[in-house]
Short mmCIF file of C-alpha atoms in Angstrom, two decimals:
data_model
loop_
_atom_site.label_atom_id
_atom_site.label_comp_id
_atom_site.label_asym_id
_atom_site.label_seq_id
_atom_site.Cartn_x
_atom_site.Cartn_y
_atom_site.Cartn_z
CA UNK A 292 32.84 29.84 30.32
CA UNK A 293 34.52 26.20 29.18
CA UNK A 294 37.09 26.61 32.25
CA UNK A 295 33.86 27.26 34.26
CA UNK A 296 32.18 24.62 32.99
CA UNK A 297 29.55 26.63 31.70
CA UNK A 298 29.43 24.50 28.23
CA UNK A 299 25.79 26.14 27.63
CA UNK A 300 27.79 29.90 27.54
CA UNK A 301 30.77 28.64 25.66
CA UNK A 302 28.75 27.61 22.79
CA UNK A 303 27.10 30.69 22.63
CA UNK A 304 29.78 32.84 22.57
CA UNK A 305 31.38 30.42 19.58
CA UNK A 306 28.26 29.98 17.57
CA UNK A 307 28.42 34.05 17.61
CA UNK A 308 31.77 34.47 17.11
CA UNK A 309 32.55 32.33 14.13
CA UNK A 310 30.46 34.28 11.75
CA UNK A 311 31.82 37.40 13.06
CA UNK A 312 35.31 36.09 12.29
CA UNK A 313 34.05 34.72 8.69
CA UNK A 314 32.84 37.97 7.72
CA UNK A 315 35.93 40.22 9.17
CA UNK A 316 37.81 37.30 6.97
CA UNK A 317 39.66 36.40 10.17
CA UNK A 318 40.21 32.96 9.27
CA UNK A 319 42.95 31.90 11.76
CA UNK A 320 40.51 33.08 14.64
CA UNK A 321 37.48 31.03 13.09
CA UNK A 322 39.80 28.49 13.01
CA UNK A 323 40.71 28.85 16.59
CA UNK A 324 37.21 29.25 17.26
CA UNK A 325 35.81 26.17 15.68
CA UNK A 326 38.67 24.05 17.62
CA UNK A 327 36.89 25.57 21.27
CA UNK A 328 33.71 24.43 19.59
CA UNK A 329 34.96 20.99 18.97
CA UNK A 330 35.94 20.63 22.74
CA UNK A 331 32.48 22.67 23.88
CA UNK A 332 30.71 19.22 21.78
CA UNK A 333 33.33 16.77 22.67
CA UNK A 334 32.61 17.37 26.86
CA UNK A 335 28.79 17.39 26.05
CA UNK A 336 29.37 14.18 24.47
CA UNK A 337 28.05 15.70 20.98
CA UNK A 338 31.30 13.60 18.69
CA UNK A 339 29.52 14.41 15.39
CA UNK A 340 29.18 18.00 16.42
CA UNK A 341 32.45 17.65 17.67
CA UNK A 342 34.47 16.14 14.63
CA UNK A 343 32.89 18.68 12.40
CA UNK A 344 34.23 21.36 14.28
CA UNK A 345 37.50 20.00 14.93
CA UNK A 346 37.74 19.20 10.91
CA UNK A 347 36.92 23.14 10.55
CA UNK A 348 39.80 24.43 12.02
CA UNK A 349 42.35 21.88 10.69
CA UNK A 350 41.57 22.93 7.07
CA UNK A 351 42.81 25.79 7.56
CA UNK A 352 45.92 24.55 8.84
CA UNK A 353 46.32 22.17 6.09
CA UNK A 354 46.86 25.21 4.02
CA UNK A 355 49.16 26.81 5.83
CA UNK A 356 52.81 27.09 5.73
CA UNK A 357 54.42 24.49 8.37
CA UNK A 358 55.97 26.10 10.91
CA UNK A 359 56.44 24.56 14.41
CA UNK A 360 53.98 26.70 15.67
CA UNK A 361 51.52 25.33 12.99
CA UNK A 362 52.64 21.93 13.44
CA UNK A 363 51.98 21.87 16.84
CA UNK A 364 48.32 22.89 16.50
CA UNK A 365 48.24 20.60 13.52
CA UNK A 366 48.97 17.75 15.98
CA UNK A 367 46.71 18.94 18.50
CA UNK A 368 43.84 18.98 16.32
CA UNK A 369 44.75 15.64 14.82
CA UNK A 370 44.79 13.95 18.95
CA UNK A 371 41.37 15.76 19.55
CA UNK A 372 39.81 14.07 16.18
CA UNK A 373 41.77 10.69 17.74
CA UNK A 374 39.79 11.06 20.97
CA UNK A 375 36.33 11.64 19.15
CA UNK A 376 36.69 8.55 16.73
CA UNK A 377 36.44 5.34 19.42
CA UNK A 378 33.13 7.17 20.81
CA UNK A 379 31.62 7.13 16.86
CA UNK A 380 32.92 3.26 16.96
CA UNK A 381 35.79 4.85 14.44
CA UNK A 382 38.72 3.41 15.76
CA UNK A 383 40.81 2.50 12.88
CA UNK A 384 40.75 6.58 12.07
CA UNK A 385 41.51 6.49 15.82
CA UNK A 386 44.79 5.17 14.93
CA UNK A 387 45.46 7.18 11.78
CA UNK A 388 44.97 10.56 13.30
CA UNK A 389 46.98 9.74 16.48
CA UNK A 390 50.08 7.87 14.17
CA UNK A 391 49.49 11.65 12.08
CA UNK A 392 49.89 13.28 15.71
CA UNK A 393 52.82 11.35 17.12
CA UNK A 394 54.90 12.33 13.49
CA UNK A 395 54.24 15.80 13.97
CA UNK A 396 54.80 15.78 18.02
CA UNK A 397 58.06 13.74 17.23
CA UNK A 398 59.56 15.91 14.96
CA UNK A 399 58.13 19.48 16.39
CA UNK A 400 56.44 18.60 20.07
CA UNK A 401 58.03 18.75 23.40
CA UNK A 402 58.32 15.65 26.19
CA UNK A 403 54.85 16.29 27.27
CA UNK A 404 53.97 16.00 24.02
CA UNK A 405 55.47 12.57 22.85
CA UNK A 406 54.54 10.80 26.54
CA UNK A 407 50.26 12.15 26.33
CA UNK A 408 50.53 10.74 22.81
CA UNK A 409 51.98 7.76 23.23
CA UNK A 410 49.27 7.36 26.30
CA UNK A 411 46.62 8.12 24.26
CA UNK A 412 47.52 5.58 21.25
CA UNK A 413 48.00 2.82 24.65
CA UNK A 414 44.50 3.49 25.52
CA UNK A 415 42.81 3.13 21.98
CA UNK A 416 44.67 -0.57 22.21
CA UNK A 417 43.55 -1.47 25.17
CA UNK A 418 39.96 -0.72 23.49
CA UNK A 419 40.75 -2.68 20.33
CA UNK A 420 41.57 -5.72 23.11
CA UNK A 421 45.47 -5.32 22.00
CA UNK A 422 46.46 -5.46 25.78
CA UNK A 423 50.00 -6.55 24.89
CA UNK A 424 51.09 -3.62 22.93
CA UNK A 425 49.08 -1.59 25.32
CA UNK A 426 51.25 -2.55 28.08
CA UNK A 427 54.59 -2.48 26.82
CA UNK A 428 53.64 1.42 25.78
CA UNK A 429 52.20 2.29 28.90
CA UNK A 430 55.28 0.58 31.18
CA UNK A 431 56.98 3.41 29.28
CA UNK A 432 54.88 6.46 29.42
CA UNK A 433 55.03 4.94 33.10
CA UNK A 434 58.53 5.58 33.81
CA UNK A 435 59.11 8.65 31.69
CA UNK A 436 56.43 10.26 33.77
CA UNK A 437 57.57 9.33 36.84
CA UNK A 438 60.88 10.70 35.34
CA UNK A 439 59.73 13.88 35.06
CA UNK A 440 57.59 14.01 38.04
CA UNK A 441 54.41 14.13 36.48
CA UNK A 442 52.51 12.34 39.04
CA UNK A 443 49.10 12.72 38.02
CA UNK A 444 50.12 11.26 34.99
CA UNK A 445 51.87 8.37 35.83
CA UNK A 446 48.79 7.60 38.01
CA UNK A 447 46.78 7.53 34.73
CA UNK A 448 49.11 5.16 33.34
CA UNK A 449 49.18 2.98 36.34
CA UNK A 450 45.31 3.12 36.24
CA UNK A 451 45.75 2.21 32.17
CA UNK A 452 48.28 -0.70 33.18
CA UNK A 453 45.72 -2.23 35.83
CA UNK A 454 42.69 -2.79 33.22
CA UNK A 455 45.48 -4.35 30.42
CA UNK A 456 46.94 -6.66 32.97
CA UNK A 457 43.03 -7.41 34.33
CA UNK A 458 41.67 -8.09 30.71
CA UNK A 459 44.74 -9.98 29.93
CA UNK A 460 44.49 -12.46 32.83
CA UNK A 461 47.64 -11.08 34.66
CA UNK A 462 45.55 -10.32 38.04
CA UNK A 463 48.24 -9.97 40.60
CA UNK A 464 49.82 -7.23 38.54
CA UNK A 465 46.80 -5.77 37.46
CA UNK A 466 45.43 -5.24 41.29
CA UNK A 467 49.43 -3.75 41.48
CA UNK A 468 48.82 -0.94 39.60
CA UNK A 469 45.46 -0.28 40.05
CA UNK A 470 45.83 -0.10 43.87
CA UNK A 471 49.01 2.25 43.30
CA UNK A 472 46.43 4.24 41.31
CA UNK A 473 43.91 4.31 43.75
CA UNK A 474 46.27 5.70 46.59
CA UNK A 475 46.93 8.41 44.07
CA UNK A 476 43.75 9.56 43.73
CA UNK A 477 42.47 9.08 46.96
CA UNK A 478 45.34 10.95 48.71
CA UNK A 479 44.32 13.91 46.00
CA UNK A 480 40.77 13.95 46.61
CA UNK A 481 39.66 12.88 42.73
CA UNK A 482 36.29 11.65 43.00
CA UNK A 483 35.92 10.96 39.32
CA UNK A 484 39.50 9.07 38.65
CA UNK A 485 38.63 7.32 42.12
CA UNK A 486 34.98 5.89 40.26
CA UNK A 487 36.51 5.04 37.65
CA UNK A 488 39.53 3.11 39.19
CA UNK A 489 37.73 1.51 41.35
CA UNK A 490 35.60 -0.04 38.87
CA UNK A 491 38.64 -1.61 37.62
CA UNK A 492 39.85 -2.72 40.80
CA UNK A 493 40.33 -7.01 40.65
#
């Protein structure tokens, strides 16, 4: 249903199968299940909803035994609670759940892992008007994307790079890397990354 887009469904089939799991004393799949809720809330732009559920299902991590496999979904809770903070005006606990994320991703996560956080910290600066820092981290989620062919996501960052240069007065550069952006998108047909790069477009 949530790879349908059928959010409506989804949280149905949660909000059903979460006391199910709580009585069967299943806690790892309540757990599992309040982190789906958490993303159900967070795409229907319901960030209370969303936090609570995402807080759920990292208690019961917090109490388990770290292994990487724990870690890992540790650190993926902890960059989902980092994405619903700037939307509740939270973003200092923006910061600290990310900075909790990138320790775990550094010492358990793979590439992927290390570059999306890193992006995601770069975009909570450019937020708290830190366009400096914001740049100098997303020049290098830039060219370790690139490295690894991830061109999507170097887009993203080039898209990320054009609104720090544009806020920061650096217009030449910032119509660079927005335009690179743009071509991206375009050439793939992304109506919503297009919208939202062109409104960033100097």
């Amino acid at each position: 249903y949530l790879d349908k887009g059928q959010y409506n469904q989804a949280l149905k089939t949660c909000q059903t199968a979460i006391p199910i799991a709580v009585q069967a004393k299943l806690f790892y799949q309540q757990a599992q299940a309040n982190k789906l809720l958490g993303i159900i809330y967070y795409f229907q732009g319901q960030y209370r909803e969303a936090l609570r559920a995402y807080q759920g299902a990292l208690n019961y991590y917090q109490q388990q035994v770290v292994t990487d496999a724990i870690a890992i979904k540790k650190a993926n809770l902890f960059n989902n609670i980092g994405l619903v903070h700037p939307f509740l005006s939270e973003s200092v606990k923006a910061l600290e759940n990310y900075q909790l994320a990138e320790a775990l991703y550094q010492k358990y996560g793979d590439k992927m892992d290390k570059i999306d956080i890193r992006y995601n910290i770069a975009t909570l600066y450019i937020s708290l008007h830190r366009y400096e820092l914001a740049i100098d981290m997303l020049t290098e989620v830039l060219t370790k994307r690139k490295n690894m062919g991830d061109e999507y996501g170097a887009a993203k960052a080039s898209a990320g790079l054009g609104v720090s240069y544009k806020y920061s007065g650096q217009y030449q550069l910032a119509t660079q890397y927005n335009l690179t952006a743009l071509h991206y998108f375009q050439k793939n047909h992304d109506k919503f990354e297009i919208a939202s790069d062109r409104k960033s477009v100097v």
